[in-house]
Short mmCIF file of C-alpha atoms and ligand atoms in Angstrom, two decimals:
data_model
loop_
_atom_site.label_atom_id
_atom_site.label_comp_id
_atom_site.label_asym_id
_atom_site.label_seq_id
_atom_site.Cartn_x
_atom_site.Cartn_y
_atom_site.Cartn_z
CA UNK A 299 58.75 166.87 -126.64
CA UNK A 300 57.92 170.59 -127.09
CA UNK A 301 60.52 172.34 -124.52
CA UNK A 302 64.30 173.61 -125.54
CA UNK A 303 66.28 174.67 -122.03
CA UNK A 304 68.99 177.13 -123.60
CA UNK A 305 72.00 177.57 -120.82
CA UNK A 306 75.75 179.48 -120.77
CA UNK A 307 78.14 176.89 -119.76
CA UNK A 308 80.88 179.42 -118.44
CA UNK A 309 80.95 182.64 -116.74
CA UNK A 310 78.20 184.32 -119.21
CA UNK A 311 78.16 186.22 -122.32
CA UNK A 312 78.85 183.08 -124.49
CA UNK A 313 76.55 184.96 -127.07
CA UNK A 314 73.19 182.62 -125.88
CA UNK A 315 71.29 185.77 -127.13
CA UNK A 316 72.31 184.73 -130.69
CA UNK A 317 71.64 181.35 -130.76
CA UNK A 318 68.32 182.36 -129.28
CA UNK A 319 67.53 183.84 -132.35
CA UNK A 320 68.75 180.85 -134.53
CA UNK A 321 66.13 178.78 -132.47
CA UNK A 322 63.31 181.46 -132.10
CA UNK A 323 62.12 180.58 -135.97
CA UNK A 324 60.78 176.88 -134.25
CA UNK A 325 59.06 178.44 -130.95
CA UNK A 326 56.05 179.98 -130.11
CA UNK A 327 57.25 181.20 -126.94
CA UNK A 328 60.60 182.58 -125.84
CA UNK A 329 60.70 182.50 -121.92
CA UNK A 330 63.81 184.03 -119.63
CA UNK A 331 63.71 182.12 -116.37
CA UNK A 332 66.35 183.81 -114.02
CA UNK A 333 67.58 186.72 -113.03
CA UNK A 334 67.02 190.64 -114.44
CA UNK A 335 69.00 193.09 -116.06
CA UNK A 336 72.50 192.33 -114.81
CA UNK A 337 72.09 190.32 -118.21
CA UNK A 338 72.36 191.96 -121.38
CA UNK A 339 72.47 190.70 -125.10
CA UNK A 340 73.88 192.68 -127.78
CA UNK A 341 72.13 191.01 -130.90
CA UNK A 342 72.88 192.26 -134.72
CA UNK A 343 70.13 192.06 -136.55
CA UNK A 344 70.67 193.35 -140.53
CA UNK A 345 72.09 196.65 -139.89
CA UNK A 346 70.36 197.57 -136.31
CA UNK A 347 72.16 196.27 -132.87
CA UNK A 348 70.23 196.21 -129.94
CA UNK A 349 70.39 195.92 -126.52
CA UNK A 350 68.66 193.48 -123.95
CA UNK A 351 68.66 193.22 -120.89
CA UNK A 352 65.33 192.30 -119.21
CA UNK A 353 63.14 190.74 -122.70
CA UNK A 354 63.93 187.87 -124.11
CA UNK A 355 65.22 187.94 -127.99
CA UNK A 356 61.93 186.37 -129.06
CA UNK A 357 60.80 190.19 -129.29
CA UNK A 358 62.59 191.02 -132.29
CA UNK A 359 61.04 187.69 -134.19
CA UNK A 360 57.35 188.87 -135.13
CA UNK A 361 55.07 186.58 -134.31
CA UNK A 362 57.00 184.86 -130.85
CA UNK A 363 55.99 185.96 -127.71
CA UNK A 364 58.29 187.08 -125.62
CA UNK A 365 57.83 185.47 -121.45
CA UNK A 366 59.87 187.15 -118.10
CA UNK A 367 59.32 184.07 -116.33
CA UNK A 368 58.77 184.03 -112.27
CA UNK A 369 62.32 183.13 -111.17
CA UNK A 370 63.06 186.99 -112.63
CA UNK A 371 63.83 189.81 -110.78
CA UNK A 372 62.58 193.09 -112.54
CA UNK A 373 63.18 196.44 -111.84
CA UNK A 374 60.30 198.33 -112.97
CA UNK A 375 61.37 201.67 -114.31
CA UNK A 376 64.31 200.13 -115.70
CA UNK A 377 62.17 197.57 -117.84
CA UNK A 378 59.69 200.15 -118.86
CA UNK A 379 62.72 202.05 -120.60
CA UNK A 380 64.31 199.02 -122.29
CA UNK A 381 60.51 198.50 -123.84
CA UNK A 382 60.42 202.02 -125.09
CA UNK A 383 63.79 202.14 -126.56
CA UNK A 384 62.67 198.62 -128.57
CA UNK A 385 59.81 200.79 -129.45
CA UNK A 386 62.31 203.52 -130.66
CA UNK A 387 64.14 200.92 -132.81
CA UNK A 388 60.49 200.14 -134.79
CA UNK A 389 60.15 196.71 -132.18
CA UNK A 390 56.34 196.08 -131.50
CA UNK A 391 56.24 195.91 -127.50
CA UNK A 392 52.93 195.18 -126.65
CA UNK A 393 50.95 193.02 -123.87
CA UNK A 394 50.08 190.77 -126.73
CA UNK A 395 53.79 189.91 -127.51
CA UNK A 396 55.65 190.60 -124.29
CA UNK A 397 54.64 189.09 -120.87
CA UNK A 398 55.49 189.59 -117.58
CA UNK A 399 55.02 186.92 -114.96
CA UNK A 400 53.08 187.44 -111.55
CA UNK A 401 55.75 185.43 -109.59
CA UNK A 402 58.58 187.41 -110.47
CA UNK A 403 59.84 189.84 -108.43
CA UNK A 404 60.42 193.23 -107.96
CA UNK A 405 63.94 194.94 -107.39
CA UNK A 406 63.43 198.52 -105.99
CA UNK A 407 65.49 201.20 -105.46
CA UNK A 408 66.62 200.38 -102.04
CA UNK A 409 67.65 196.91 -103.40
CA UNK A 410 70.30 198.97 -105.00
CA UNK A 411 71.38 201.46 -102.70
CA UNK A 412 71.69 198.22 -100.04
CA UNK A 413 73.89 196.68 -102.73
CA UNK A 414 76.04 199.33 -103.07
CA UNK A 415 76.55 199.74 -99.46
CA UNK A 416 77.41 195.93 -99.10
CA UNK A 417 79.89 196.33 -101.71
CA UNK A 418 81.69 199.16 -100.36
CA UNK A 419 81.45 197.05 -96.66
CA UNK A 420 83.23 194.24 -98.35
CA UNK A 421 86.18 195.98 -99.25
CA UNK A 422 88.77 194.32 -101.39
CA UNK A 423 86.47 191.18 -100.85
CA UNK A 424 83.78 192.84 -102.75
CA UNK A 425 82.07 190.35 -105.41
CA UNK A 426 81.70 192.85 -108.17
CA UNK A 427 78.40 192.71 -109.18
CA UNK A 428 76.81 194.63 -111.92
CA UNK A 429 75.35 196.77 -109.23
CA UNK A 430 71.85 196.45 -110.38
CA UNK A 431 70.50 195.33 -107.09
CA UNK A 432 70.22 191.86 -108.19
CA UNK A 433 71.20 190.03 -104.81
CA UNK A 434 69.25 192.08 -102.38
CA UNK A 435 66.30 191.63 -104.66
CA UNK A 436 66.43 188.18 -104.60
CA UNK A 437 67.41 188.21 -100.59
CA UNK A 438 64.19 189.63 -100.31
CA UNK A 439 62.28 186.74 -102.31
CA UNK A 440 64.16 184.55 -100.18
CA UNK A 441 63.09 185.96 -96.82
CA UNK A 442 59.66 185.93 -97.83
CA UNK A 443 59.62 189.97 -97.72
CA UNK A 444 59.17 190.48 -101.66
CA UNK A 445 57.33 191.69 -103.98
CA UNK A 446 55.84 190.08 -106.20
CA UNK A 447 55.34 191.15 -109.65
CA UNK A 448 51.45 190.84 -109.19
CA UNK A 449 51.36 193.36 -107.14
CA UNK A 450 51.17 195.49 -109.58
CA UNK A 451 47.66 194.85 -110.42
CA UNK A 452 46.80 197.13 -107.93
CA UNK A 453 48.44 200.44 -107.94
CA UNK A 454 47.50 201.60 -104.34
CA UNK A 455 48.50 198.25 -102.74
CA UNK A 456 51.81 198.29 -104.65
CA UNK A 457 52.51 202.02 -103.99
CA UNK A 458 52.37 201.05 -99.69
CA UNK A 459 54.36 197.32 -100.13
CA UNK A 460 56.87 199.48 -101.85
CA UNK A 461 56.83 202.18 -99.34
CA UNK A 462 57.04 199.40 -96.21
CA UNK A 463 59.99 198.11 -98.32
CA UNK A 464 61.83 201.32 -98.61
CA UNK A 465 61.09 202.54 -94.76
CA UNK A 466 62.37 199.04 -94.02
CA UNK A 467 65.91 198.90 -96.21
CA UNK A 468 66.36 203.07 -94.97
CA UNK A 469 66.92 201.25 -91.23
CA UNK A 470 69.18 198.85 -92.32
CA UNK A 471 71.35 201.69 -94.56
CA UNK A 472 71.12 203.98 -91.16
CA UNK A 473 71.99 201.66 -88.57
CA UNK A 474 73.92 199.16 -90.65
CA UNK A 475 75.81 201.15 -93.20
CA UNK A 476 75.19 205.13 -91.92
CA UNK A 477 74.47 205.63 -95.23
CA UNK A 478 71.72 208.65 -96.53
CA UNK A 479 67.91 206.87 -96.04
CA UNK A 480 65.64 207.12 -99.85
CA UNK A 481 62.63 209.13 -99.96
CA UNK A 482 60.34 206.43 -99.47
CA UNK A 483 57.06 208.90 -100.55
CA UNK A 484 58.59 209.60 -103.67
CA UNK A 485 59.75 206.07 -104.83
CA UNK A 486 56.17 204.81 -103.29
CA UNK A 487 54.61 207.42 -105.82
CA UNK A 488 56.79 206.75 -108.53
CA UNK A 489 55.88 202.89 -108.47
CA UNK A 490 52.38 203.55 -107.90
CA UNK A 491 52.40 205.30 -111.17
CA UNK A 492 54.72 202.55 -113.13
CA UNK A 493 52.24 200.00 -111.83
CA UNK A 494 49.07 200.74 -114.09
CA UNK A 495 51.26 200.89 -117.52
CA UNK A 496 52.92 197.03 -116.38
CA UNK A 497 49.97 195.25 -115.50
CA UNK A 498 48.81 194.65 -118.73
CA UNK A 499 51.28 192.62 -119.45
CA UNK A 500 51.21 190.28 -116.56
CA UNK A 501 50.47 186.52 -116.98
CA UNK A 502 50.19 183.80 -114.32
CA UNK A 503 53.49 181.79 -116.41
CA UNK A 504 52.67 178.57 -115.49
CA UNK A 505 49.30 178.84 -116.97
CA UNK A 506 50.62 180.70 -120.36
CA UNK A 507 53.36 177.75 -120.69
CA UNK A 508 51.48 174.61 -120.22
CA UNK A 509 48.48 176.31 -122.61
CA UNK A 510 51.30 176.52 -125.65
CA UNK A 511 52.38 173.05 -124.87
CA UNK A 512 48.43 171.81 -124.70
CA UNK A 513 48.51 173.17 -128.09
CA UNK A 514 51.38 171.43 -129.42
CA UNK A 515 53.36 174.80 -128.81
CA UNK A 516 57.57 174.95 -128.85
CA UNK A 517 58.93 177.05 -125.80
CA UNK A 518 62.54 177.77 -125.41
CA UNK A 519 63.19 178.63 -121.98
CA UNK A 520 66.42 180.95 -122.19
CA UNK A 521 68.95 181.08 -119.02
CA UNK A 522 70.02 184.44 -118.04
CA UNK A 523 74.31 184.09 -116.82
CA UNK A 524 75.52 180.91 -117.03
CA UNK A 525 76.56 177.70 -115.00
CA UNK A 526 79.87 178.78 -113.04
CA UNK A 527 77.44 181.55 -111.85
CA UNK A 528 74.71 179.99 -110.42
CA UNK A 529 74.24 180.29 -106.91
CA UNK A 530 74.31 176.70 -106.08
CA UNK A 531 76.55 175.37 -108.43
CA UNK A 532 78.63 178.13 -109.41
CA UNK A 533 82.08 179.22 -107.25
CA UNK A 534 80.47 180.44 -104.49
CA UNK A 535 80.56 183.35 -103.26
CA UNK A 536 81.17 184.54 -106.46
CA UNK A 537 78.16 184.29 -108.23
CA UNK A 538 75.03 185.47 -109.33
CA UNK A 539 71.79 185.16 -107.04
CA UNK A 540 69.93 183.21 -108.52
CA UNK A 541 69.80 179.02 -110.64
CA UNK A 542 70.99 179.59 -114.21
CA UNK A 543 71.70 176.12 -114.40
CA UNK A 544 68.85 173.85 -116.54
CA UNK A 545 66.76 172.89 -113.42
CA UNK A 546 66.47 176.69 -113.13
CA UNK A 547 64.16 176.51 -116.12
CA UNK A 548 61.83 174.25 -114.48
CA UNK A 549 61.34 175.88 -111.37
CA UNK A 550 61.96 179.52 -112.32
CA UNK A 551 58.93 178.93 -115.20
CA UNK A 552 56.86 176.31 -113.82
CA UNK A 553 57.35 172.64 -115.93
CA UNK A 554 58.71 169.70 -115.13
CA UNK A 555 61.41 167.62 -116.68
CA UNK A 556 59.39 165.03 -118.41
CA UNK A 557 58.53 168.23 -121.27
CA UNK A 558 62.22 169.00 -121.90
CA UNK A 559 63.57 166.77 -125.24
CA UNK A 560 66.79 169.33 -125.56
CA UNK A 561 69.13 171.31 -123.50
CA UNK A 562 71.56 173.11 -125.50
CA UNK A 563 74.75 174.22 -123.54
CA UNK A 564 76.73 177.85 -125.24
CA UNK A 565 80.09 177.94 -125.00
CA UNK A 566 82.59 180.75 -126.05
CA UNK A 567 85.74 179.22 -128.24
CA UNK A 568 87.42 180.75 -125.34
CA UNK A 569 86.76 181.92 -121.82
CA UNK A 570 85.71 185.24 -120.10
CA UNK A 571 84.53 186.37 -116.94
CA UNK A 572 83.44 190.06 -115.46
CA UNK A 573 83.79 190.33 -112.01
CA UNK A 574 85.69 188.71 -108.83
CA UNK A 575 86.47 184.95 -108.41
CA UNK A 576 89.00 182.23 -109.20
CA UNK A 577 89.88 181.83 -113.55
CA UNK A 578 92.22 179.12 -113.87
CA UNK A 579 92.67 179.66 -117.34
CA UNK A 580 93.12 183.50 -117.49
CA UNK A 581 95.63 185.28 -119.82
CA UNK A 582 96.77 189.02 -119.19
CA UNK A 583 98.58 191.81 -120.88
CA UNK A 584 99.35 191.84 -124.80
CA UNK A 585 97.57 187.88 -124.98
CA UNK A 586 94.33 189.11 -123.63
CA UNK A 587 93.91 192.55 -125.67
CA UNK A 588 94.26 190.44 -128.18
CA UNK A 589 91.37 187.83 -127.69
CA UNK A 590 89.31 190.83 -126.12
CA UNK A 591 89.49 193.26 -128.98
CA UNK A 592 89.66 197.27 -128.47
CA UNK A 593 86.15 197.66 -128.26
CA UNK A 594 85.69 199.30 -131.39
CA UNK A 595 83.52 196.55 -132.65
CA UNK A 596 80.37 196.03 -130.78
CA UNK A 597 80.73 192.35 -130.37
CA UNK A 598 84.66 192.67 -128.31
CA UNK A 599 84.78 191.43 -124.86
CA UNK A 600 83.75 194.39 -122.76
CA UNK A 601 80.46 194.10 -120.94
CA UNK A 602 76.95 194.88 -122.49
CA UNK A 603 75.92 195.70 -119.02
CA UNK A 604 79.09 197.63 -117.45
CA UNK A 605 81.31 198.18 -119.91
CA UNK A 606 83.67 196.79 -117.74
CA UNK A 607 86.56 194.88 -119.81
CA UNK A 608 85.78 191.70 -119.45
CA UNK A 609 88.81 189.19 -117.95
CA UNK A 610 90.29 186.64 -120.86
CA UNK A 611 91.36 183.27 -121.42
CA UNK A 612 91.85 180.17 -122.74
CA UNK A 613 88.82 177.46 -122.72
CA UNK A 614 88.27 175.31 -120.13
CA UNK A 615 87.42 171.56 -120.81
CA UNK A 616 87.96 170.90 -116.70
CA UNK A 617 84.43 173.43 -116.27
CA UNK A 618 82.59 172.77 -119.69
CA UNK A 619 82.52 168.92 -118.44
CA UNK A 620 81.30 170.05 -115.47
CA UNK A 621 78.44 172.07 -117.60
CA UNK A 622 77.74 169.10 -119.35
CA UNK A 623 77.11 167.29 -116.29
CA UNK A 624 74.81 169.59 -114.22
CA UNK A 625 72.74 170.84 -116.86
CA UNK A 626 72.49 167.42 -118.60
CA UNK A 627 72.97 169.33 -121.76
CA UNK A 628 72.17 167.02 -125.23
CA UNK A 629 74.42 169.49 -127.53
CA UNK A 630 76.61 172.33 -127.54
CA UNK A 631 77.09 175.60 -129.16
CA UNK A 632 80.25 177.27 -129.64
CA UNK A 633 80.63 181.13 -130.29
CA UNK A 634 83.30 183.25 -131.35
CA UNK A 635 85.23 180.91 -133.13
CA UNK A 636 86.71 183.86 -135.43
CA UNK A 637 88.17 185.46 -132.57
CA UNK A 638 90.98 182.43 -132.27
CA UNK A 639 91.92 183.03 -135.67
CA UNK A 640 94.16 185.88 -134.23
CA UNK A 641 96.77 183.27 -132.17
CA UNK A 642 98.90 180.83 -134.24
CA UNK A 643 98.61 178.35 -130.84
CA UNK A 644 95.79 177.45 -129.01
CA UNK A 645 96.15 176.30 -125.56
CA UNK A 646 92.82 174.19 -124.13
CA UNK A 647 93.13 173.49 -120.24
CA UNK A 648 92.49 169.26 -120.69
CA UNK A 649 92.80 168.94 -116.50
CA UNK A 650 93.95 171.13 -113.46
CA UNK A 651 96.51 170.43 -111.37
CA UNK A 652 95.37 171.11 -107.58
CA UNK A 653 97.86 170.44 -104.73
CA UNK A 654 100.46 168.51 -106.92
CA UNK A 655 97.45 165.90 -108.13
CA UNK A 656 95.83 166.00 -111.30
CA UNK A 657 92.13 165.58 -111.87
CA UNK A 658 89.76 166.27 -114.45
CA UNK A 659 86.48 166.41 -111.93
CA UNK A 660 85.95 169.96 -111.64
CA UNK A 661 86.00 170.99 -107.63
CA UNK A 662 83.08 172.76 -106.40
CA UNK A 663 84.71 173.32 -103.57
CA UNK A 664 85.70 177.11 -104.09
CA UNK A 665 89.09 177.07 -102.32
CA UNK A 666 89.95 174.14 -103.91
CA UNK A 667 89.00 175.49 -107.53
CA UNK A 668 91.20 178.90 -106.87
CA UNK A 669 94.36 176.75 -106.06
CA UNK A 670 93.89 175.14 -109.56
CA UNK A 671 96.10 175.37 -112.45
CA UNK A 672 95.41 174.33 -115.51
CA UNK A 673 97.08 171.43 -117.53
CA UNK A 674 97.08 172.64 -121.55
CA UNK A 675 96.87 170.74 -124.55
CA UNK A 676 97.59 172.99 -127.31
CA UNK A 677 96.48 172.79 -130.88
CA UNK A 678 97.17 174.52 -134.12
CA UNK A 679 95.05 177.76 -134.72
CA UNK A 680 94.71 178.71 -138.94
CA UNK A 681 95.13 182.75 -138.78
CA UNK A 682 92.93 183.34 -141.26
CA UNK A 683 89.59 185.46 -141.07
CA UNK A 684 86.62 183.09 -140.94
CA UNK A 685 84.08 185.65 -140.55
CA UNK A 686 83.26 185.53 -144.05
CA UNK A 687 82.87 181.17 -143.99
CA UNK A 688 79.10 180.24 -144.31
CA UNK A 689 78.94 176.32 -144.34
CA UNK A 690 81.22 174.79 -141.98
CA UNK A 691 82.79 172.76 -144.70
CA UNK A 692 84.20 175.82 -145.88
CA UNK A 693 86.22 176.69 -142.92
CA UNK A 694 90.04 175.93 -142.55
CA UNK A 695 90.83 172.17 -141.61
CA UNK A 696 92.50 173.36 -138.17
CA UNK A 697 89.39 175.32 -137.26
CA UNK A 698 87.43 172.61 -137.90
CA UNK A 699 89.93 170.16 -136.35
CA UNK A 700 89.23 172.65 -132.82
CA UNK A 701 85.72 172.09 -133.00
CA UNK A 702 85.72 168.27 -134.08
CA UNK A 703 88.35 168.20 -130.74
CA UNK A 704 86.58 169.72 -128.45
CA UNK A 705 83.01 167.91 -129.40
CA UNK A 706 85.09 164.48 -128.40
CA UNK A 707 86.70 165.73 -125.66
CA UNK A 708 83.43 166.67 -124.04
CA UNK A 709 81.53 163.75 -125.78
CA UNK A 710 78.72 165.92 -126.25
CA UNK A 711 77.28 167.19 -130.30
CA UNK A 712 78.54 170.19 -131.10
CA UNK A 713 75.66 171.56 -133.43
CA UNK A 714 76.30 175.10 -134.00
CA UNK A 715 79.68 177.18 -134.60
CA UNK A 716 79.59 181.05 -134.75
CA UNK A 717 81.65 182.92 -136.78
CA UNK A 718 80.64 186.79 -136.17
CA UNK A 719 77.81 188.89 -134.25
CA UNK A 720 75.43 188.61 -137.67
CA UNK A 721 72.72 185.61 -137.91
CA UNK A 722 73.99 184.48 -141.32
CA UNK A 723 77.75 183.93 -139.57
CA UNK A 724 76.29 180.90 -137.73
CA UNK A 725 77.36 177.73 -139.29
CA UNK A 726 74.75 174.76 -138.14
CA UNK A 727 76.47 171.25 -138.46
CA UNK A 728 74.22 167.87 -138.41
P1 LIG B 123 75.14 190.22 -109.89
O1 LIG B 123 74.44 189.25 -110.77
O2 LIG B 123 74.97 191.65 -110.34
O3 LIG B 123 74.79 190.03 -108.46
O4 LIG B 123 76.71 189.94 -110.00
C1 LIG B 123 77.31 188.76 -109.48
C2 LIG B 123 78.41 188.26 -110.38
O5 LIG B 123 77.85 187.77 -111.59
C3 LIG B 123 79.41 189.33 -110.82
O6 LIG B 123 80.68 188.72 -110.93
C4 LIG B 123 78.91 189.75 -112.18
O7 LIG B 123 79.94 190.29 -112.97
C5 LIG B 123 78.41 188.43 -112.72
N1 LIG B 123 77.34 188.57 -113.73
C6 LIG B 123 76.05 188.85 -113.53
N2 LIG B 123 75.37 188.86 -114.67
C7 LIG B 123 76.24 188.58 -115.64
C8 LIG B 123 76.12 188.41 -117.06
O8 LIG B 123 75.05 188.50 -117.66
N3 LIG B 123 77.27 188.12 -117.71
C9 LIG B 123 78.45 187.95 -117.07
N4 LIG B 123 78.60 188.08 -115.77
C10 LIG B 123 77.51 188.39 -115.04
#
């Protein structure tokens, strides 16, 4: 069966951008089902890096076509100058490689402002979002007050919803928040223009994906965040706005189950997190500027989105069982193994301990989940650079030992080990 659902199984960034590109060589069609540009992939391709936040990676495999999928969110402006700086980079964007679909919807400018003024509201309970206006956007699509990507199709039309949108979110701001209203007339024109140079790229995604599967076509529908962020499943309130989870694929591109045959779950060796919320296994000070790096290397933990720093620690069996679970994942990735080799001991939470009892069922329960501490098993690291290891043979017996651990622990394959940002440091096993 023709369908691989691609999912992060932690708090995003696991590096799902790179195995996307390990994978794009057997599909036709590379699909992004939730949420926008709070996402972003940093992918190293030979000696060029670039930066994604809206398009799938298909785009920089010629010949895959690249699918923003309805359960998206997309900020117009924003997408049109991710497409031009592909362009820039000598990446053909065009409407017959890069679609758009007519269910997503659109994030405007007041979708922002609104977010920013929520934030500030919340105080020192603020969630820490990227700030891109994802939640608002998607509190729109939710109260049936959106709009929808398809919209576009007629400039005139679009220019007025957007306008009523913006007249509408100024009220709230003024009354609400006694913040500064937008110039609706300006955004309205702005969008109106935007609109003409989009539509040719929209696509009614149910009908592009079942027509590649008709014709024996491989999709890979590609997750944007991760599990411990998804708004249902996730730790609540803490989380993204939208289903990042596999079932997001389904409904966010418009299949059903019965097409999926794989669902491949990305893990980092480790654990980070940007933003607020509970991190059981976090480690501060000298441990974690250690596992983040300095951010002199474009790969170290600091956010392709923010910048932001991103929070570090240990992994998490506890949660990636959990990610096994809801996403019904049939294999496992793990990234940025090579960043280990800099800690002679390994500690890997087995179980938390939550009001003096021990489990090993993850709580969804948020309050629950912050009281946790984590129970460690630690192993023996090898502190030596594996960046340089090509078959995973090759690499030392206690890195391998990790791996071998963690794929029984979790009882789930672990096919794929990364070793470094470049697509030859991927080591594929079975
Ligand atoms: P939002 O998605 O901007 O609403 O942010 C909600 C939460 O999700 C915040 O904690 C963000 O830091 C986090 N988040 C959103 N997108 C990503 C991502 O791609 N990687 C990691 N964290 C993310």
């Amino acid at each position: 069966m023709p369908v691989t659902i691609l999912v992060g199984t932690q708090w995003g960034d696991e590096g799902k951008g790179k195995v996307t590109d390990v994978l794009a060589d057997e599909a036709q069609l590379i699909a992004r089902y939730n949420g926008g540009d709070n996402a972003g992939h940093t992918l190293a391709v030979q000696e060029q890096t670039y930066k994604l936040h809206f398009i799938p990676s298909g785009i920089l495999r010629p010949g895959v076509m690249s699918l923003m999928g309805g359960g998206m969110v997309i900020h117009p402006e924003r997408l049109l100058n991710e497409m031009e700086s592909l362009r820039r980079q000598g990446i053909e964007v065009t409407p017959q490689r890069l679609k758009l679909a007519t269910n997503a919807h659109i994030i405007t400018p007041a979708h922002q402002l609104l977010e920013q003024a929520q934030e500030k509201a919340r105080g020192r309970a603020k969630l820490d979002t990227t700030g891109r206006g994802i939640g608002p956007a998607y509190a729109s699509k939710i109260a049936r007050e959106g709009i929808r990507a398809a919209a576009m199709r007629d400039p005139d039309a679009f220019g007025t919803a957007i306008y009523q949108a913006i007249a509408q979110t100024n009220r709230v701001l003024n009354l609400i928040y006694q913040d500064e209203p937008l110039d609706a007339d300006a955004v309205a024109r702005y969008y109106h223009n935007v609109a003409s140079e989009l539509a040719p790229y929209l696509v009614d995604s149910w009908a592009l994906v079942h027509a590649m599967l008709r014709e024996g076509g491989h999709v890979l529908a590609e997750g944007g965040q991760a599990t411990l962020l998804d708004v249902d499943h996730g730790n609540y309130p803490y989380v993204t706005s939208s289903n990042p989870v596999a079932g997001g694929a389904l409904v966010g591109l418009g299949f059903g189950p019965r097409v999926v045959d794989r669902v491949i779950g990305v893990a980092k060796a480790f654990c980070t997190r940007v933003g607020a919320g509970p991190f059981p296994t976090q480690v501060e000070g000298e441990m974690a500027e250690r596992m983040r790096g300095d951010g002199s290397q474009a790969w170290d933990d600091f956010g392709t989105t923010t910048g932001r720093p991103r929070r570090m620690g240990w992994l998490d069996l506890v949660a990636l069982r959990y990610a096994v679970a809801v996403n019904g994942l049939t294999e496992l990735a793990l990234t940025k193994l090579d960043v280990l080799s800099r800690f002679a001991d390994i500690p890997v939470a087995v179980a938390y301990e939550i009001d003096g009892e021990r489990t090993d069922a993850y709580p969804v329960d948020m309050a629950r989940f912050a009281r946790a501490t984590p129970i460690y098993e630690t192993l023996p690291g090898w502190e030596v650079d594996i960046m340089g290891v090509t078959r995973y043979a090759d690499l030392p017996a206690a890195a391998r030992r990790y791996v071998e651990w963690i794929e029984a622990q979790l009882e789930v394959p672990l096919t794929l080990v990364s070793v470094g940002p470049g697509r030859e440091q991927t080591l594929l096993r079975g």
